[in-house]
Short mmCIF file of N, CA and C in Angstrom, two decimals:
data_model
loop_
_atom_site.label_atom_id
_atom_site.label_comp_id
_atom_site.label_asym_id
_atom_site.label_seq_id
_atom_site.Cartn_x
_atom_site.Cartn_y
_atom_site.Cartn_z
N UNK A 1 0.82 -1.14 0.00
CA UNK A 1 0.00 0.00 0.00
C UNK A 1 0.89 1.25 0.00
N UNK A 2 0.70 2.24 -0.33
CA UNK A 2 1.26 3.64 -0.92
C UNK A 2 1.39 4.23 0.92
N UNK A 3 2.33 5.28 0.60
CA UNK A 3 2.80 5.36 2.11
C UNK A 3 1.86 6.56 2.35
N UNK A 4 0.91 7.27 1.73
CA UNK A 4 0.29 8.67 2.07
C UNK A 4 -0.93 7.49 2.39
N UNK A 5 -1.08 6.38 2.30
CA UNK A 5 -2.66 5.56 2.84
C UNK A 5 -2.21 5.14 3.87
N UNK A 6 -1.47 5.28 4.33
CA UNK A 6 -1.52 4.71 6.19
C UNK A 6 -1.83 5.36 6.77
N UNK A 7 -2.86 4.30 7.84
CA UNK A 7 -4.19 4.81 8.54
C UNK A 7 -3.26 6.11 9.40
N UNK A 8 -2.35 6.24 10.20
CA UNK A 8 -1.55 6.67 11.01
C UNK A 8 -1.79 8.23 10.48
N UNK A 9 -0.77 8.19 9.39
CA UNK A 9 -0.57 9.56 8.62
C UNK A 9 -1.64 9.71 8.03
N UNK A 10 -2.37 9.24 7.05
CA UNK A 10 -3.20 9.96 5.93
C UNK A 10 -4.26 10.47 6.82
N UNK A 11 -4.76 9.29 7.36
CA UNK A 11 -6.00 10.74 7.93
C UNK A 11 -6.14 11.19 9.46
N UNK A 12 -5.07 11.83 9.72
CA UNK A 12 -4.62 12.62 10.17
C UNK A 12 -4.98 14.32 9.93
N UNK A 13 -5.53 14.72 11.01
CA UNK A 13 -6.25 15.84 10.03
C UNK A 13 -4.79 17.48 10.06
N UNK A 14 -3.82 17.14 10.21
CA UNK A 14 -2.85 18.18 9.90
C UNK A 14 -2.33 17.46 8.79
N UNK A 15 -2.32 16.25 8.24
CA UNK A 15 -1.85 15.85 7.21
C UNK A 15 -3.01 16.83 5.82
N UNK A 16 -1.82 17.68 5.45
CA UNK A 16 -2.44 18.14 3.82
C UNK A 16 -2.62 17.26 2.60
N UNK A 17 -2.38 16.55 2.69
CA UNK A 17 -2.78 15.71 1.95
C UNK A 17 -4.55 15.43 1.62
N UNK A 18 -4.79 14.72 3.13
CA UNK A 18 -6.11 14.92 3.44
C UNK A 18 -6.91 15.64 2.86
N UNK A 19 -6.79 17.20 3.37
CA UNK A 19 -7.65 18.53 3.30
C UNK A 19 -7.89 18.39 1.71
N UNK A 20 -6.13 18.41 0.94
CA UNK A 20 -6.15 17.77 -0.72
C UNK A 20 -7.07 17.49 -1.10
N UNK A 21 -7.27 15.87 -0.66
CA UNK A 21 -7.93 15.14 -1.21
C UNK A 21 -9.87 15.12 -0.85
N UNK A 22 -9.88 15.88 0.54
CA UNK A 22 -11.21 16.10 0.76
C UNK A 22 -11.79 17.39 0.07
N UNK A 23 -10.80 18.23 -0.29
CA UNK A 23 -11.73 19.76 -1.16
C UNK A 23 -11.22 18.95 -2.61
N UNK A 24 -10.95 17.97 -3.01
CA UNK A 24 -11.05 17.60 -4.20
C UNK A 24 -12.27 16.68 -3.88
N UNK A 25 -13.24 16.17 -3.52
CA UNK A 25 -14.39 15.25 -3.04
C UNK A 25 -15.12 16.64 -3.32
N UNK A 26 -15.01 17.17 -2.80
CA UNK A 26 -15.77 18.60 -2.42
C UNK A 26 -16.25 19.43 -3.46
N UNK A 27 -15.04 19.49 -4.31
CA UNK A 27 -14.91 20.30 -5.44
C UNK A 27 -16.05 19.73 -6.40
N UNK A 28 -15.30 17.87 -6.55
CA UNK A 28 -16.29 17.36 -7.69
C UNK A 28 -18.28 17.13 -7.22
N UNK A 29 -18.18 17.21 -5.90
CA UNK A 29 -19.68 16.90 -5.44
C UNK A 29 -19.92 18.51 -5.61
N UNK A 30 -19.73 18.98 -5.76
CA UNK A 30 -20.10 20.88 -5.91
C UNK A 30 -20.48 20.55 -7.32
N UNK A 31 -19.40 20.44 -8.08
CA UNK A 31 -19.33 20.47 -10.03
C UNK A 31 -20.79 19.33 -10.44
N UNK A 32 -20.78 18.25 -9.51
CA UNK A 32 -21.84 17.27 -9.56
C UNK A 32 -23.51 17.81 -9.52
N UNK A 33 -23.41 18.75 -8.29
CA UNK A 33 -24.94 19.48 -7.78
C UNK A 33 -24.86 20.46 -8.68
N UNK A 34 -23.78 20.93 -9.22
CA UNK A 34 -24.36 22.36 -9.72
C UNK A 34 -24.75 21.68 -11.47
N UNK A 35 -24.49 20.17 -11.49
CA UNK A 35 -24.94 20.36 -12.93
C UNK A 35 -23.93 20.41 -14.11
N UNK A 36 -22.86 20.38 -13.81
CA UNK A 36 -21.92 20.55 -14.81
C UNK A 36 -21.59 19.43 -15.81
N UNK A 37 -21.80 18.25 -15.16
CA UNK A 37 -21.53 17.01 -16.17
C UNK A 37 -22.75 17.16 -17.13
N UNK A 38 -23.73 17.30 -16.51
CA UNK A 38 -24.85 17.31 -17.70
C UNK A 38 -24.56 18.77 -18.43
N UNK A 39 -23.93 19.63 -18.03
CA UNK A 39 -23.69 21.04 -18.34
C UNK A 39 -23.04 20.29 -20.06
N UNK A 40 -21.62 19.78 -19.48
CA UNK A 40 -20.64 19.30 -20.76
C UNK A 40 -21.17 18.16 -21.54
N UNK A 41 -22.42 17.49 -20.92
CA UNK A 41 -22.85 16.22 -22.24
C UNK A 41 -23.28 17.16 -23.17
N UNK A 42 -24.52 18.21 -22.81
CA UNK A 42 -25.48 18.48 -23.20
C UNK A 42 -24.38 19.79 -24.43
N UNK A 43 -23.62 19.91 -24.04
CA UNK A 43 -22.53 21.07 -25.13
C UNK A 43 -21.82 19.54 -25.74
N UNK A 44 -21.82 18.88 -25.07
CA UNK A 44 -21.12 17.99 -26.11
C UNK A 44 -21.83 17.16 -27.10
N UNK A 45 -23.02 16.61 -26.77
CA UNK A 45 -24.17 16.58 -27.89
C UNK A 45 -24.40 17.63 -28.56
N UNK A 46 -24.94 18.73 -28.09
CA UNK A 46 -25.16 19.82 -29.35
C UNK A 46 -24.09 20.07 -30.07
N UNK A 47 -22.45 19.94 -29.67
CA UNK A 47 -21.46 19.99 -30.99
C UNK A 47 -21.64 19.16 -31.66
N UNK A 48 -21.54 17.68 -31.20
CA UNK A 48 -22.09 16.14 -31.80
C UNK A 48 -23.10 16.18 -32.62
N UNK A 49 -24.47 17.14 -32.48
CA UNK A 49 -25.86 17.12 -33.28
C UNK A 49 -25.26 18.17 -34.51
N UNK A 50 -24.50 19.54 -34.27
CA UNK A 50 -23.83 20.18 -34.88
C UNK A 50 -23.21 19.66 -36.41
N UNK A 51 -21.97 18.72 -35.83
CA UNK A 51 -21.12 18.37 -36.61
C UNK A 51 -22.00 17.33 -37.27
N UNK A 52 -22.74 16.18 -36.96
CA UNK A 52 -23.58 15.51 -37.89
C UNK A 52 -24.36 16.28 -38.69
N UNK A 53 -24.51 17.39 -38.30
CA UNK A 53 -25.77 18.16 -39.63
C UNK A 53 -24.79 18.88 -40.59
N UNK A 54 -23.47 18.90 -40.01
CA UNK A 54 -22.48 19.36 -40.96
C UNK A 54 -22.45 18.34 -42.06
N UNK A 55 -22.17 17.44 -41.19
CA UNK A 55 -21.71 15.92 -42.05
C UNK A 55 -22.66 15.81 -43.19
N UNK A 56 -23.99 15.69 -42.92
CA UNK A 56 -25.08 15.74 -43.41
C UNK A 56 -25.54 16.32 -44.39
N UNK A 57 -25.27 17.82 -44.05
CA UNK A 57 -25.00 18.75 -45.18
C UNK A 57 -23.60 18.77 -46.17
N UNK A 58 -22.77 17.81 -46.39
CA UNK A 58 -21.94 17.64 -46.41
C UNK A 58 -21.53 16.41 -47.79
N UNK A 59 -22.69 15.56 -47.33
CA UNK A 59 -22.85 14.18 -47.67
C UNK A 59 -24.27 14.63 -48.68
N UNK A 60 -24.87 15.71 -48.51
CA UNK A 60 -25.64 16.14 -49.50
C UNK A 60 -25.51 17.22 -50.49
N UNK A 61 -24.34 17.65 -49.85
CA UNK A 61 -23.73 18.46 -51.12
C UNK A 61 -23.46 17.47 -51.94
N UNK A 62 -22.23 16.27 -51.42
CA UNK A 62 -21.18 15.42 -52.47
C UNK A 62 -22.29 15.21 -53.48
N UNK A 63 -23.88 14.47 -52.40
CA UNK A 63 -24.86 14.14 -53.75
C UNK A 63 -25.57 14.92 -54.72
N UNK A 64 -25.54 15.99 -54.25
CA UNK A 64 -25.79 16.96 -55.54
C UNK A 64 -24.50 17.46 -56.01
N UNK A 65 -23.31 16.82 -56.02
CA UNK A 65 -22.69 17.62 -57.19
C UNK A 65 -22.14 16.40 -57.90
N UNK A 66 -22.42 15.07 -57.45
CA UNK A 66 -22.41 14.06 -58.06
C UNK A 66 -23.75 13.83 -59.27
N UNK A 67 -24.45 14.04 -58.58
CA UNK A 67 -25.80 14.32 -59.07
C UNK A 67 -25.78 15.27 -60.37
N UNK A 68 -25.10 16.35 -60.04
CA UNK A 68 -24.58 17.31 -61.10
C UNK A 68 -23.75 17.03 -62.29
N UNK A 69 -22.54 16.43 -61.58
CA UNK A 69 -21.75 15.96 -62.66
C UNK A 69 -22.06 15.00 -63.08
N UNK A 70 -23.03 13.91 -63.33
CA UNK A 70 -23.44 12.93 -63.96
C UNK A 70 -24.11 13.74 -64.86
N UNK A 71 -24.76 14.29 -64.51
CA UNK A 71 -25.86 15.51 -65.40
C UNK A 71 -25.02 16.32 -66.66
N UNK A 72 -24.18 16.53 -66.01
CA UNK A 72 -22.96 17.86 -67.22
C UNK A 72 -22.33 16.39 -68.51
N UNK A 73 -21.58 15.21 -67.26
CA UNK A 73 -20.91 14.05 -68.08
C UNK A 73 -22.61 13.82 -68.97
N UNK A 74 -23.49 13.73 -68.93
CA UNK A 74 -24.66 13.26 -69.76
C UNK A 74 -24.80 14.38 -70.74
N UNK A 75 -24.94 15.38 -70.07
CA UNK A 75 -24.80 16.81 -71.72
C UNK A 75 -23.89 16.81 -72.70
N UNK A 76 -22.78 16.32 -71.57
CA UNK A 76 -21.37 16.04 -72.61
C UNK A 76 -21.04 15.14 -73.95
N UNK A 77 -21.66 14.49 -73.31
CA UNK A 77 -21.69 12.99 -74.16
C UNK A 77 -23.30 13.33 -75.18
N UNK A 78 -24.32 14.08 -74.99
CA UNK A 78 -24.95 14.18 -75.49
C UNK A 78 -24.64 15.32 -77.04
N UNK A 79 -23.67 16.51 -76.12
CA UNK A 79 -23.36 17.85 -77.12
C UNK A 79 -22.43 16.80 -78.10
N UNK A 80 -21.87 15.82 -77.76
CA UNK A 80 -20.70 15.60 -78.86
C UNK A 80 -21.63 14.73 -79.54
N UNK A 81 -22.67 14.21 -79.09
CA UNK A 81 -23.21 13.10 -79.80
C UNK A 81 -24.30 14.31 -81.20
N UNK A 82 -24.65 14.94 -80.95
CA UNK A 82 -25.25 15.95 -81.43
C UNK A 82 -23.91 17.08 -82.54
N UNK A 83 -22.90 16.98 -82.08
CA UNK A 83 -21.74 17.75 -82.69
C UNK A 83 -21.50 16.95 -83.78
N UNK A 84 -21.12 15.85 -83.45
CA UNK A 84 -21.08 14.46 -84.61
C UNK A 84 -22.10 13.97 -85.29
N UNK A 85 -23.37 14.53 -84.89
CA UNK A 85 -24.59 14.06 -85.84
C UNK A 85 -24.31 15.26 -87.13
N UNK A 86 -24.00 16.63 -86.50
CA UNK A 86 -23.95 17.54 -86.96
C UNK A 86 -22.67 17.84 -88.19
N UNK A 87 -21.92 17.46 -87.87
CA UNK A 87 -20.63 17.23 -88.30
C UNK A 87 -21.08 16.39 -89.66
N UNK A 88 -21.72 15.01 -89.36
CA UNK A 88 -22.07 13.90 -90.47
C UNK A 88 -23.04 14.74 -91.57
N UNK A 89 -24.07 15.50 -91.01
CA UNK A 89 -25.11 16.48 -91.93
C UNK A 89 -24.28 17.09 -92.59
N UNK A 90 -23.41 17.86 -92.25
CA UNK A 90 -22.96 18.93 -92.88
C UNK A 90 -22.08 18.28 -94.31
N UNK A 91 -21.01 16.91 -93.88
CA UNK A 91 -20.35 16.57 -94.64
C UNK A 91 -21.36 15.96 -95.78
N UNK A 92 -22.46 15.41 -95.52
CA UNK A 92 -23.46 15.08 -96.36
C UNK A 92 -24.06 16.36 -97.51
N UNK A 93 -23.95 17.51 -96.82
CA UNK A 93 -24.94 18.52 -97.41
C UNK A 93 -23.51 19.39 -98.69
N UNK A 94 -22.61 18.73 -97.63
CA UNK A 94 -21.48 19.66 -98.67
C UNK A 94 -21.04 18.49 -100.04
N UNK A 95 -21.49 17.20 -99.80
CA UNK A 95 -21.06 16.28 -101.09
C UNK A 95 -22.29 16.74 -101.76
N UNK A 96 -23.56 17.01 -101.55
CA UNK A 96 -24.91 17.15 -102.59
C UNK A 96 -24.20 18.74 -102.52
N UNK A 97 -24.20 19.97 -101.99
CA UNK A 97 -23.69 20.96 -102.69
C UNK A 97 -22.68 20.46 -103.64
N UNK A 98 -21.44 19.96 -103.44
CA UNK A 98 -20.71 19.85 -104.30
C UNK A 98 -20.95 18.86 -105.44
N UNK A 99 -21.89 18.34 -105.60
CA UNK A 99 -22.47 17.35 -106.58
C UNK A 99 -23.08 18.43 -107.27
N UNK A 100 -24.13 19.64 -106.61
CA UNK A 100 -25.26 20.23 -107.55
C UNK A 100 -24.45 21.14 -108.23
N UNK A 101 -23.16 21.61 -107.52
CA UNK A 101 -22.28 22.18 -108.08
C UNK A 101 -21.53 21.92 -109.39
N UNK A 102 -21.64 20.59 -109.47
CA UNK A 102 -20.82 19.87 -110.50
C UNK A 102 -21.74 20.18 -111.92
N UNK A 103 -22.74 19.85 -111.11
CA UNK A 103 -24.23 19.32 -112.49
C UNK A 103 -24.30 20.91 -112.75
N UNK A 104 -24.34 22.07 -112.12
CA UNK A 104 -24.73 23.44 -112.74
C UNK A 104 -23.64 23.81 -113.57
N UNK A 105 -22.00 23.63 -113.00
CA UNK A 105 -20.63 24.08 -113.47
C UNK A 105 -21.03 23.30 -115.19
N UNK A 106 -21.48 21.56 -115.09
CA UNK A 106 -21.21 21.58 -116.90
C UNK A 106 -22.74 22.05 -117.28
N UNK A 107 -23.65 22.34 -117.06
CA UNK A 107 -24.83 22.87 -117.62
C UNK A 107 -24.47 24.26 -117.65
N UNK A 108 -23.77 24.93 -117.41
CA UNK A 108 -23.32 26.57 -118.12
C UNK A 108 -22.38 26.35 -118.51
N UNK A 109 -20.96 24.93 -118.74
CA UNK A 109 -20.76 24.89 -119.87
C UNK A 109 -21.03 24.78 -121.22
N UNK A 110 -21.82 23.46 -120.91
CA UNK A 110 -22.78 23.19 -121.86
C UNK A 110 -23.70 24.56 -122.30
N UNK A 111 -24.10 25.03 -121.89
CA UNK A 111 -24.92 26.27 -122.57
C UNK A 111 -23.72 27.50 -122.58
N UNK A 112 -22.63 27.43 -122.48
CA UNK A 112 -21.59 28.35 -123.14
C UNK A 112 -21.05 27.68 -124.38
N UNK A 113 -21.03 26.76 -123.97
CA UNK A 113 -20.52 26.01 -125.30
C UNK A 113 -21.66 26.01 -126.77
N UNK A 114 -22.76 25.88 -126.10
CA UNK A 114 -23.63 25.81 -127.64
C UNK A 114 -24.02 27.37 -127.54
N UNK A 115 -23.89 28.41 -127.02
CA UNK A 115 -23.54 29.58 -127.45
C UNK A 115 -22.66 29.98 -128.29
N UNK A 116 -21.84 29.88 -127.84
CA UNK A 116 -20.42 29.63 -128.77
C UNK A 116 -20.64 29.15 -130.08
N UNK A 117 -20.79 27.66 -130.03
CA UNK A 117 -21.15 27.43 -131.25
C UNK A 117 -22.35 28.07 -132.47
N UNK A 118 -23.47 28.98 -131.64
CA UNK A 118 -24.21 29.50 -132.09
C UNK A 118 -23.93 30.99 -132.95
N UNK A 119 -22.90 31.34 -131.89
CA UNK A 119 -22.43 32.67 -132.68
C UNK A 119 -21.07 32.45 -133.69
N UNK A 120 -20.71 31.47 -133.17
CA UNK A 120 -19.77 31.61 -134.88
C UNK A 120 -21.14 30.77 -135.87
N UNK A 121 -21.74 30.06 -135.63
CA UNK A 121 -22.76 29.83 -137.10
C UNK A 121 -22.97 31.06 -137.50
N UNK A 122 -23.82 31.82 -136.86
CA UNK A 122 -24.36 33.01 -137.02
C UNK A 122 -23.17 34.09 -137.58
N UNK A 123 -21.66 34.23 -136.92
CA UNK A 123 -20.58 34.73 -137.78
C UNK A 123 -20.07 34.32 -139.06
N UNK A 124 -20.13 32.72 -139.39
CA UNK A 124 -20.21 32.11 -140.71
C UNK A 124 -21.34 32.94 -141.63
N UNK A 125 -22.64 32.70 -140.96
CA UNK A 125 -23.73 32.98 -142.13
C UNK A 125 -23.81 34.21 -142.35
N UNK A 126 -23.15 35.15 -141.54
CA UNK A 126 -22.99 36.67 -141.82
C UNK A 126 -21.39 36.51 -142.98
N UNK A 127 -20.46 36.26 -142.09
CA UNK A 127 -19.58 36.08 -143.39
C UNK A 127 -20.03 35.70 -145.04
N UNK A 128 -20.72 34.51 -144.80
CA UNK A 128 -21.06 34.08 -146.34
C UNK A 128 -21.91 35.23 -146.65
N UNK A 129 -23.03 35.76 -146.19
CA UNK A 129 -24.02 36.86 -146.59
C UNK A 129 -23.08 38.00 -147.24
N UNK A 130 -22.07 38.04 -146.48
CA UNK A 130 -21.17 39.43 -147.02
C UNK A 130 -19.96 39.71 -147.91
N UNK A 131 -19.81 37.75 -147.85
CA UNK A 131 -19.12 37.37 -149.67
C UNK A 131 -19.76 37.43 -150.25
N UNK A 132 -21.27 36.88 -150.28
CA UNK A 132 -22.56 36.54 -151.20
C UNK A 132 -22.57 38.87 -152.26
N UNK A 133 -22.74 38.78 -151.07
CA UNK A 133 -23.18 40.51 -151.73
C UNK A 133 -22.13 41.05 -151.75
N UNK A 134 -20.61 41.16 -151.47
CA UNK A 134 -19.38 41.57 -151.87
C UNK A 134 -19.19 41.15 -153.44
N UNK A 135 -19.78 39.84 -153.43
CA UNK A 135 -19.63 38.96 -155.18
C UNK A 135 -20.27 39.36 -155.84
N UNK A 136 -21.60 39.77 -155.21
CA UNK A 136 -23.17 40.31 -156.31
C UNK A 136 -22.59 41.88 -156.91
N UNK A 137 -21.65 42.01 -155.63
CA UNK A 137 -21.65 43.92 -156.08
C UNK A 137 -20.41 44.06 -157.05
N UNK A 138 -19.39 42.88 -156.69
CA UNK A 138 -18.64 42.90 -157.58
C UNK A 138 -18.86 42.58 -159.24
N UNK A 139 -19.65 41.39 -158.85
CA UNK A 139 -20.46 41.02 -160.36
C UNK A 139 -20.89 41.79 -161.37
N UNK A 140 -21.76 42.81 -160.40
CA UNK A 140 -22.44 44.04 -160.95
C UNK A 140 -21.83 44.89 -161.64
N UNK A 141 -20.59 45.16 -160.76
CA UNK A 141 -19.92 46.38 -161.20
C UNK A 141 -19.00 45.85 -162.49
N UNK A 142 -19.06 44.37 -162.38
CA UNK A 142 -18.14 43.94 -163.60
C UNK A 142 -18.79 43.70 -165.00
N UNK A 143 -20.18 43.28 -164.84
CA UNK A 143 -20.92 43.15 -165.57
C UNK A 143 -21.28 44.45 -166.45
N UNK A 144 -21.28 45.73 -165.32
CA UNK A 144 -21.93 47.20 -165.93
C UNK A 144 -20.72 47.36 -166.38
N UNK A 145 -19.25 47.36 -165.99
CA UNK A 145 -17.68 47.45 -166.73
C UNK A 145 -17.93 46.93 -168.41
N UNK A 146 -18.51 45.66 -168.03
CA UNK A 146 -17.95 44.90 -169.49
C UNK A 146 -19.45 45.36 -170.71
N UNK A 147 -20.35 45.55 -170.06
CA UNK A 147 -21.90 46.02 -170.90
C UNK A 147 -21.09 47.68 -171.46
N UNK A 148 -20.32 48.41 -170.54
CA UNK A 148 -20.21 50.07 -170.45
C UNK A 148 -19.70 49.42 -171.81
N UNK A 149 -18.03 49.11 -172.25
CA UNK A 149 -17.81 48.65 -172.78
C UNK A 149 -17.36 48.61 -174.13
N UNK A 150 -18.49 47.48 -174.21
CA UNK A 150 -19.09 47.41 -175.21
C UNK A 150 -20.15 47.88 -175.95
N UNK A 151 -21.03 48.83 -174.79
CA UNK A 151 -21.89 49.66 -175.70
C UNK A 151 -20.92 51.16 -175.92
N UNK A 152 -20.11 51.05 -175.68
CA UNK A 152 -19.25 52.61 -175.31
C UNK A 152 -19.21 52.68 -177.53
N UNK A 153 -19.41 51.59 -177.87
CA UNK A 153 -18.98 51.78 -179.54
C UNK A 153 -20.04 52.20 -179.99
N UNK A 154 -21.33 51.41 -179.52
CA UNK A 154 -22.20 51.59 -179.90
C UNK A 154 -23.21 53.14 -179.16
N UNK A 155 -24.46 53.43 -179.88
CA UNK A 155 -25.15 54.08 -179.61
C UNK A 155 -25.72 53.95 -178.52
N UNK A 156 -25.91 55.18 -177.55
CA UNK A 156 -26.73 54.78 -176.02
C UNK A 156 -27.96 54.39 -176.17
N UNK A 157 -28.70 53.81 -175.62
CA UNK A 157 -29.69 53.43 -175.53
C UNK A 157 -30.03 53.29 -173.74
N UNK A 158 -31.53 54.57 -173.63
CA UNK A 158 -31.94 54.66 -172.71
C UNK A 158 -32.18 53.86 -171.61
N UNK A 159 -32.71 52.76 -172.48
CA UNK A 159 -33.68 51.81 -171.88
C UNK A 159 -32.64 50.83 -170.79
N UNK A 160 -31.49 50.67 -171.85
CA UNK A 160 -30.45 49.86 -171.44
C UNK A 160 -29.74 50.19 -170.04
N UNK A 161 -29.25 51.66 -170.30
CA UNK A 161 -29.05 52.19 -169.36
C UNK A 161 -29.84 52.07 -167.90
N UNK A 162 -30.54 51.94 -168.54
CA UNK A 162 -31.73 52.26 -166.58
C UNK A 162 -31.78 50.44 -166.28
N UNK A 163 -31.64 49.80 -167.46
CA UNK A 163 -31.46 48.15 -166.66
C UNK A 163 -30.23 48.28 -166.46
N UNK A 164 -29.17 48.92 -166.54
CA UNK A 164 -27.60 48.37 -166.14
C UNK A 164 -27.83 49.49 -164.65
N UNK A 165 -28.60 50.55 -164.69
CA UNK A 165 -28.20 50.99 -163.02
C UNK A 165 -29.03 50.50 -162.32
N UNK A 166 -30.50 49.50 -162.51
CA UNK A 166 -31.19 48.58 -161.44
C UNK A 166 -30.63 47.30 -161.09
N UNK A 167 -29.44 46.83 -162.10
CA UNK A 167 -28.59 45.94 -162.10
C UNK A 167 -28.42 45.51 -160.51
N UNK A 168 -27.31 46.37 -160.16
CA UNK A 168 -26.30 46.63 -159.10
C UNK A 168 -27.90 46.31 -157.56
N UNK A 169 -28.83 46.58 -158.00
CA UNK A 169 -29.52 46.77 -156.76
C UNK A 169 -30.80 45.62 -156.61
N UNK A 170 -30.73 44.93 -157.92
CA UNK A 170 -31.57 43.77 -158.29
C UNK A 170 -31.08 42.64 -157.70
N UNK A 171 -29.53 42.56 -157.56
CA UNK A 171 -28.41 41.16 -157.58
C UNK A 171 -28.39 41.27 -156.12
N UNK A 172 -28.43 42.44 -154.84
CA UNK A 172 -28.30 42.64 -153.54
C UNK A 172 -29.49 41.69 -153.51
#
């Protein structure tokens, strides 16, 4: 046994020890009546009720932003799925543009081309028209040359005359 517990010394009432250990009895039966243990459960539950509603609130954030980001990962996967639908349209719409493109590019060749060909016909048949009557006028004038002539010996004659100047305008 500890040497401050012998009956002799310890309680002994000049032994300080004693007095010690009896205003420590004292102290805690005071702290006991006045309420204090229930004082510190009752603060120590309400931190305890505290920190669980933290927790709580806490554990319901994670689920709404889990909640969230499943939501954004689902838009995500939806915008690209929609980007790539979009993507496929477009490459589709640009082979039929570039197809209708093709079919208009030779259809205004094709109609430049038989333009083309239309105006040199039309430059041919003006050419020939303007040998045709370059020849008639030449004709004329060779014909009234070789008639002048030969009537130049002979006597004029009116009549003749007025058919050699309707000549030139008969043969046009």
């Amino acid at each position: 046994m500890p040497h401050f517990l012998d009956f002799g010394h310890f309680y002994n009432l000049s032994n300080p020890e004693l007095w010690v250990g009896i205003g420590l009895i004292l102290f805690f039966a005071i702290l006991v009546l006045a309420g204090v243990p229930k004082l510190v459960a009752s603060v120590l539950d309400a931190k305890a009720v505290k920190i669980q509603s933290e927790l709580d609130e806490a554990a319901r954030l994670r689920a709404e932003a889990e909640a969230l980001l499943a939501q954004i990962r689902a838009e995500k996967a939806e915008a690209e799925a929609q980007a790539a639908e979009m993507l496929r349209t477009a490459e589709v719409e640009a082979r039929r543009l570039e197809a209708e493109a093709k079919v208009k590019l030779e259809e205004s060749m094709a109609r430049r081309q038989a333009l083309a060909e239309r105006r040199i016909e039309q430059a041919e048949v003006q050419a020939m028209a303007e040998v045709k009557a370059s020849a008639t006028d030449l004709a004329a004038k060779a014909a009234e040359q070789i008639l002048a002539e030969r009537l130049a010996g002979q006597k004029s004659d009116p009549l003749l005359d007025s058919a050699i100047a309707q000549l030139g305008t008969r043969l046009n």
